[in-house]
Amino acid sequence: MTTQPKSDFLRVMIERGFMADCTDLAALDAALMKDLVPAYIGFDATAKSLHVGSLIQIMMLRWLQKTGHKPITLMGGGTTKVGDPSFRADERPLLDDAAIQANIDGIQKVFAAYVSYGDGTTDAVMLNNDEWLGGLKYIEFLRDIGRHFSVNRMLAFESVKSRLDREQSLSFLEFNYMILQAYDFMELNRRYGCLLQMGGSDQWGNIVNGIDLTRRVLDHEVYGLTSPLLETADGRKMGKSQDGAVWLNADMCAPYTFWQFWRNTMDADVGRFLKLYTELPVEECDRLGALAGSEINEAKIILANEVTTLLHGAEAAQAAEATAREVFEKGGVGDDLPTLELSASDIGEGISIVQLIVKSGLAKSGKDAKRLIAENGAKLDDAPLNDAGLMIDAGALSSPIKLSAGKKRHALVKLVD
């Protein structure tokens, strides 16, 4: 399709950088112009929260609803029991039903911040694919559905081929994942009139399989649209920080830490991230992304505020910015810093500074904390910390102390009754 799409949704996808590929752009554009289009993205429940890497898909669902269509958030209660092998070097550990349900309960908290659920025509619906996958009779399923899949074609998909080329094992259980995901799309079309599946570009093969299956079994035309797999300007996978995944649930990643992740965006990524993760006009995103010198830092604060407001609310974003300015510009403590609360019994006769650095999340292990101190990267109340053997007693915590790792990562330690 060489001409600009007519539908608002596809225009947004292209202008803001959401689209990597589409199976039939002209036909999808026509469907979006003709009527309301239900569309889904699936999220497997492998952890109790999604992380920033999933935010691009969540924003796609938000824009879908804002442009007059119907989002379906599909929880992978069934497919999580198998594990998606796409572009993975190893097999995911299998989770039991209780762990999967606990993860779904955690994940569901995030979506309400981005899309509205209800009974209206464009209100989002949340479904669980265990509803139809859990009751499948396997022999009948293989006979009725499995016959539509060519093993030769499945082996040719890059997500599978790359694993086999490295001579890494691909279990038969994992190999079935793409059949189950294809079945999801067909069932969503049959039950809810779903016309579009979206996902990251690593899901292209799975999406195409679902389109083919729906056409073969139901004789319905459906579509696929993928987003690019994002890396930051320095080549890191989006959603990862030096401390690991940046989770979307507040109980797994404090709003201040989330805000700080966006504030630390590399200069080269600012304009792109503003388009993808905020709702600021494209022209304003381009203007802010083109700033240089100290001005780009204000653009990063705008980015952090906008993204944090969408997820955690305006009050949390304002508190995070105020804390950051207090900590970085005025050398203060800041009220919204991640805080480690200890009781007198936790401290006993004293607790080592190394333990405090680990417990506060500024280092992953005692070894990492000692290395941080040895390399002059740690501070205690803004003063260089160079004694890894320092012990902190209850008296030293009569008022909160501030720990720092490098220039950008801070935490408070306070004594509670």
XYZ file of C-alpha atoms in Angstrom:
417
model
C 0.000 0.000 0.000
C 1.745 3.130 -1.246
C -0.911 5.700 -0.349
C -1.450 7.038 3.157
C -3.997 4.865 5.000
C -7.414 6.432 5.535
C -8.192 4.924 8.933
C -7.145 6.869 12.013
C -5.723 3.770 13.686
C -3.304 2.845 10.896
C -2.270 6.476 10.443
C -1.323 6.598 14.132
C 0.515 3.264 13.911
C 2.633 4.434 10.989
C 3.221 8.068 12.063
C 4.265 7.144 15.597
C 6.495 4.194 14.626
C 4.382 1.298 15.904
C 4.231 -0.739 12.719
C 6.846 -3.190 11.503
C 4.702 -5.359 9.173
C 1.084 -5.925 8.208
C -0.317 -8.933 6.362
C -2.660 -6.908 4.118
C -2.528 -3.209 4.871
C -5.051 -2.100 2.227
C -7.673 -4.663 3.262
C -7.173 -3.929 6.973
C -7.476 -0.194 6.277
C -10.755 -0.808 4.442
C -12.086 -2.942 7.324
C -11.170 -0.241 9.843
C -12.978 2.378 7.746
C -16.056 0.212 7.235
C -16.872 -0.845 10.780
C -15.668 -1.342 14.336
C -12.748 -3.801 14.404
C -12.095 -5.994 17.452
C -8.366 -6.694 17.806
C -6.331 -8.655 20.311
C -2.888 -9.071 21.771
C -1.993 -12.083 23.883
C 0.074 -11.898 27.061
C 1.440 -15.071 28.616
C 1.464 -15.159 32.405
C 5.128 -15.978 33.014
C 5.562 -13.370 35.799
C 3.353 -11.384 38.191
C 3.829 -8.242 36.140
C 4.544 -7.258 32.566
C 7.611 -5.089 32.039
C 8.380 -2.049 29.923
C 9.083 -4.303 26.933
C 5.313 -5.009 26.728
C 4.335 -1.349 26.893
C 4.491 -0.830 23.135
C 1.770 -3.484 22.678
C -0.342 -2.006 25.489
C -0.106 1.425 23.838
C -1.260 -0.136 20.545
C -4.401 -1.385 22.299
C -4.899 2.078 23.817
C -4.682 3.771 20.416
C -7.009 1.147 18.944
C -9.662 2.116 21.489
C -9.001 5.859 21.132
C -9.616 5.579 17.372
C -12.993 3.879 17.842
C -12.264 0.150 17.873
C -12.438 -2.666 20.429
C -9.372 -4.029 22.281
C -9.234 -7.620 23.516
C -6.583 -8.359 26.134
C -6.012 -12.092 26.063
C -4.421 -13.699 29.099
C -2.478 -16.831 28.218
C -3.735 -19.071 31.010
C -3.565 -22.000 28.612
C -0.523 -21.181 26.463
C 1.597 -20.358 29.517
C 1.407 -24.077 30.322
C 3.351 -24.683 27.100
C 5.714 -21.705 26.798
C 6.411 -19.609 23.694
C 9.702 -20.727 22.102
C 9.931 -17.726 19.747
C 13.568 -16.561 19.566
C 14.365 -18.160 22.945
C 17.608 -20.042 23.538
C 16.050 -22.372 26.103
C 12.740 -23.757 27.312
C 10.720 -21.736 29.823
C 10.214 -23.388 33.219
C 6.699 -24.816 33.435
C 4.323 -23.223 35.954
C 1.449 -24.896 37.779
C -2.155 -23.619 37.647
C -1.896 -21.702 40.935
C 1.267 -19.845 39.856
C -0.264 -18.988 36.473
C -3.432 -17.619 38.103
C -1.388 -15.554 40.578
C 0.555 -14.083 37.655
C -2.660 -13.289 35.745
C -4.057 -11.525 38.814
C -0.922 -9.371 38.945
C -0.829 -8.599 35.220
C -4.481 -7.578 35.014
C -3.886 -4.595 37.326
C -1.947 -2.719 34.651
C -4.400 -2.763 31.762
C -7.097 -0.637 33.389
C -4.657 2.294 33.378
C -4.500 2.198 29.566
C -7.850 0.922 28.264
C -11.378 1.113 29.663
C -13.331 -2.088 30.233
C -17.109 -2.428 30.169
C -20.105 -3.389 28.078
C -19.938 -0.581 25.506
C -19.190 -1.189 21.837
C -15.585 0.014 22.081
C -15.010 -1.090 25.687
C -12.185 -3.554 26.122
C -12.756 -7.154 27.169
C -10.298 -9.352 29.045
C -10.289 -13.058 28.218
C -8.277 -16.126 29.188
C -7.405 -18.677 26.504
C -7.628 -21.482 29.056
C -11.382 -21.050 28.516
C -11.119 -22.942 25.210
C -7.670 -24.553 25.372
C -8.254 -26.201 28.750
C -11.087 -28.426 27.486
C -9.541 -29.610 24.223
C -9.635 -33.325 23.535
C -6.130 -33.843 22.233
C -6.714 -36.569 19.634
C -9.723 -34.766 18.209
C -7.766 -31.493 18.239
C -4.876 -33.022 16.301
C -7.301 -34.552 13.787
C -9.405 -31.410 13.253
C -6.816 -28.647 13.673
C -3.345 -30.225 13.421
C -3.937 -31.401 9.850
C -3.949 -27.766 8.678
C -0.301 -27.234 9.688
C 2.720 -28.107 7.580
C 5.699 -29.157 9.699
C 7.989 -28.101 6.839
C 6.537 -24.599 6.962
C 6.682 -24.423 10.769
C 10.368 -25.379 10.687
C 11.039 -22.617 8.176
C 9.817 -19.807 10.465
C 12.777 -17.786 11.692
C 11.699 -18.053 15.341
C 12.073 -21.854 15.164
C 14.861 -22.010 12.593
C 17.227 -19.850 14.650
C 16.883 -22.224 17.608
C 17.534 -25.308 15.477
C 20.446 -23.666 13.641
C 22.165 -23.244 17.019
C 21.501 -26.946 17.698
C 19.491 -26.038 20.797
C 16.731 -28.407 21.806
C 13.136 -27.528 20.936
C 10.690 -29.727 22.829
C 7.578 -31.146 21.177
C 5.537 -29.279 23.807
C 7.029 -25.922 22.725
C 6.615 -26.855 19.059
C 2.865 -27.040 19.653
C 2.768 -23.428 20.879
C 2.286 -21.910 17.433
C -0.647 -24.268 16.774
C -2.305 -23.192 20.021
C -1.769 -19.494 19.305
C -3.220 -19.951 15.836
C -6.207 -21.670 17.435
C -6.616 -18.679 19.781
C -7.022 -16.331 16.808
C -9.554 -18.633 15.151
C -11.574 -18.978 18.384
C -11.522 -15.222 19.017
C -12.803 -14.674 15.479
C -15.493 -17.325 15.921
C -16.632 -16.154 19.357
C -16.019 -12.385 19.309
C -15.642 -11.404 15.656
C -11.963 -10.539 16.205
C -10.400 -9.406 12.908
C -6.877 -8.406 13.912
C -4.049 -9.884 15.946
C -1.184 -7.609 16.959
C 2.133 -8.401 18.599
C 5.866 -7.927 18.441
C 7.633 -8.840 15.211
C 8.846 -12.066 16.841
C 5.189 -13.193 16.688
C 4.914 -12.872 12.884
C 5.011 -16.626 12.224
C 2.447 -17.363 14.935
C 0.125 -14.632 13.626
C 0.372 -15.834 10.010
C -0.476 -19.360 11.141
C -3.615 -18.038 12.864
C -4.686 -16.167 9.733
C -4.236 -19.291 7.605
C -6.096 -21.504 10.078
C -9.026 -19.080 10.326
C -9.279 -18.939 6.542
C -9.101 -22.722 6.153
C -11.553 -23.666 8.910
C -13.969 -20.716 9.029
C -13.376 -19.195 5.585
C -12.986 -15.764 7.264
C -10.445 -13.089 6.366
C -8.460 -11.801 9.341
C -5.304 -9.694 9.596
C -2.016 -9.356 11.436
C 0.038 -6.323 12.417
C 3.387 -6.391 14.204
C 5.432 -3.794 16.034
C 9.233 -3.550 15.873
C 11.277 -5.281 18.558
C 12.793 -2.270 20.250
C 16.338 -1.801 21.386
C 17.696 1.308 23.044
C 20.303 3.366 21.198
C 23.097 1.470 22.982
C 21.748 -1.895 21.827
C 20.018 -3.045 25.022
C 16.655 -4.806 24.828
C 13.838 -2.394 25.685
C 12.516 -2.947 29.193
C 15.824 -3.955 30.711
C 17.950 -1.783 32.995
C 21.243 -2.541 34.694
C 19.176 -3.880 37.598
C 17.010 -6.181 35.449
C 13.466 -5.838 34.131
C 11.560 -2.580 34.653
C 8.189 -3.895 35.822
C 4.870 -2.121 35.303
C 3.277 -3.096 38.643
C 4.000 -0.543 41.369
C 4.674 -3.247 43.974
C 7.489 -4.622 41.800
C 8.902 -1.313 40.550
C 8.245 1.848 42.562
C 6.831 4.803 40.559
C 10.001 6.794 41.278
C 12.194 3.987 39.877
C 9.904 3.746 36.838
C 10.083 7.531 36.338
C 13.854 7.455 36.676
C 14.148 4.759 33.996
C 12.546 7.121 31.471
C 14.482 10.149 32.752
C 17.686 8.204 31.986
C 16.697 7.643 28.327
C 19.599 8.128 25.919
C 19.468 11.373 23.920
C 19.065 9.512 20.620
C 15.941 7.688 21.865
C 13.947 10.637 23.235
C 11.938 11.558 20.117
C 11.178 7.945 19.245
C 10.075 7.079 22.791
C 7.870 10.168 23.029
C 5.978 8.997 19.933
C 5.587 5.434 21.163
C 4.942 5.856 24.862
C 3.129 9.201 25.183
C 0.180 10.872 23.489
C 1.914 14.167 22.744
C 1.425 15.338 19.131
C 3.967 13.906 16.694
C 5.269 17.396 15.836
C 5.960 18.090 19.518
C 7.710 14.721 19.891
C 9.952 15.591 16.943
C 10.681 19.055 18.367
C 11.593 17.706 21.806
C 13.657 14.891 20.337
C 15.727 17.358 18.301
C 16.806 19.376 21.347
C 20.451 19.259 22.340
C 22.681 20.060 25.274
C 20.965 20.716 28.592
C 17.614 21.234 26.839
C 17.322 17.527 26.007
C 17.222 16.839 29.747
C 13.994 18.801 30.045
C 12.607 16.710 27.164
C 13.518 13.584 29.132
C 11.642 14.925 32.163
C 8.592 15.505 29.948
C 8.933 11.912 28.672
C 9.228 10.531 32.210
C 6.258 12.577 33.433
C 4.000 11.623 30.532
C 4.749 7.883 30.699
C 4.514 7.742 34.493
C 1.236 9.694 34.465
C -0.353 7.174 32.097
C 0.600 4.210 34.302
C 0.675 5.531 37.875
C -1.209 8.846 37.680
C -0.225 12.522 37.613
C 0.383 12.700 41.368
C 2.974 9.914 41.252
C 4.726 11.574 38.303
C 4.852 14.946 40.078
C 6.180 13.338 43.268
C 8.877 11.523 41.301
C 9.971 14.697 39.525
C 10.060 16.624 42.808
C 12.177 13.907 44.404
C 14.539 13.807 41.433
C 15.058 17.574 41.540
C 15.635 17.446 45.306
C 18.156 14.612 44.974
C 20.026 15.717 41.856
C 19.808 19.487 41.818
C 19.804 20.312 45.527
C 21.678 17.350 46.978
C 18.775 16.521 49.256
C 17.115 13.296 50.263
C 13.770 13.418 48.442
C 10.502 12.080 49.815
C 9.697 9.638 47.016
C 12.939 7.634 46.855
C 12.705 3.832 47.107
C 12.838 3.173 50.847
C 14.129 0.231 52.869
C 12.369 0.076 56.222
C 14.100 -1.826 59.041
C 13.046 -2.592 62.588
C 15.408 -2.636 65.565
C 15.287 -6.447 65.487
C 16.421 -6.416 61.825
C 19.481 -4.398 62.833
C 20.350 -6.107 66.114
C 23.752 -4.933 67.257
C 24.501 -3.666 63.796
C 24.082 -4.357 60.072
C 26.822 -4.043 57.476
C 26.723 -1.329 54.866
C 27.148 -4.073 52.241
C 23.924 -5.735 53.401
C 22.091 -2.403 53.294
C 23.195 -1.752 49.733
C 21.917 -5.188 48.684
C 18.658 -4.984 50.664
C 17.895 -1.537 49.243
C 18.207 -2.896 45.687
C 21.296 -0.916 44.694
C 23.338 -4.094 44.181
C 22.360 -7.661 43.347
C 24.790 -9.350 45.743
C 27.327 -8.665 48.447
C 30.059 -9.162 45.868
C 28.505 -6.493 43.629
C 28.140 -4.123 46.608
C 31.800 -4.553 47.592
C 32.879 -3.939 44.006
C 30.728 -0.783 43.923
C 32.456 0.501 47.065
C 35.930 -0.471 45.822
C 35.359 1.384 42.552
C 34.244 4.548 44.409
C 30.692 4.225 43.076
C 28.900 4.219 46.450
C 27.920 7.137 48.665
C 26.416 7.449 52.121
C 24.452 10.680 52.607
C 26.187 12.075 49.492
C 29.662 11.445 50.960
C 32.015 8.906 49.305
C 31.761 5.474 50.900
C 35.038 3.572 50.889
C 34.797 1.205 53.873
C 33.076 -2.083 52.930
C 33.336 -3.186 56.555
C 31.294 -0.287 57.936
C 28.579 -1.357 60.412
C 25.376 0.663 60.893
C 23.605 0.504 64.269
C 20.151 1.703 65.325
C 21.584 5.004 66.532
C 22.906 5.809 63.060
C 19.351 5.367 61.777
C 17.749 7.813 64.207
C 17.127 9.776 61.027
C 16.938 8.204 57.536
C 20.192 7.673 55.651
C 20.587 7.973 51.894
C 22.569 5.414 49.893
C 23.705 6.074 46.338
C 25.094 3.869 43.582
C 26.623 6.078 40.937
C 24.997 9.397 40.115
C 21.494 8.210 39.281
C 20.466 5.440 41.676
C 19.497 6.219 45.248
C 17.580 4.694 48.151
C 16.619 5.644 51.682
C 17.096 3.434 54.730
C 14.937 4.244 57.728
C 14.172 2.770 61.128
C 10.514 1.940 61.853
C 8.850 0.925 65.114
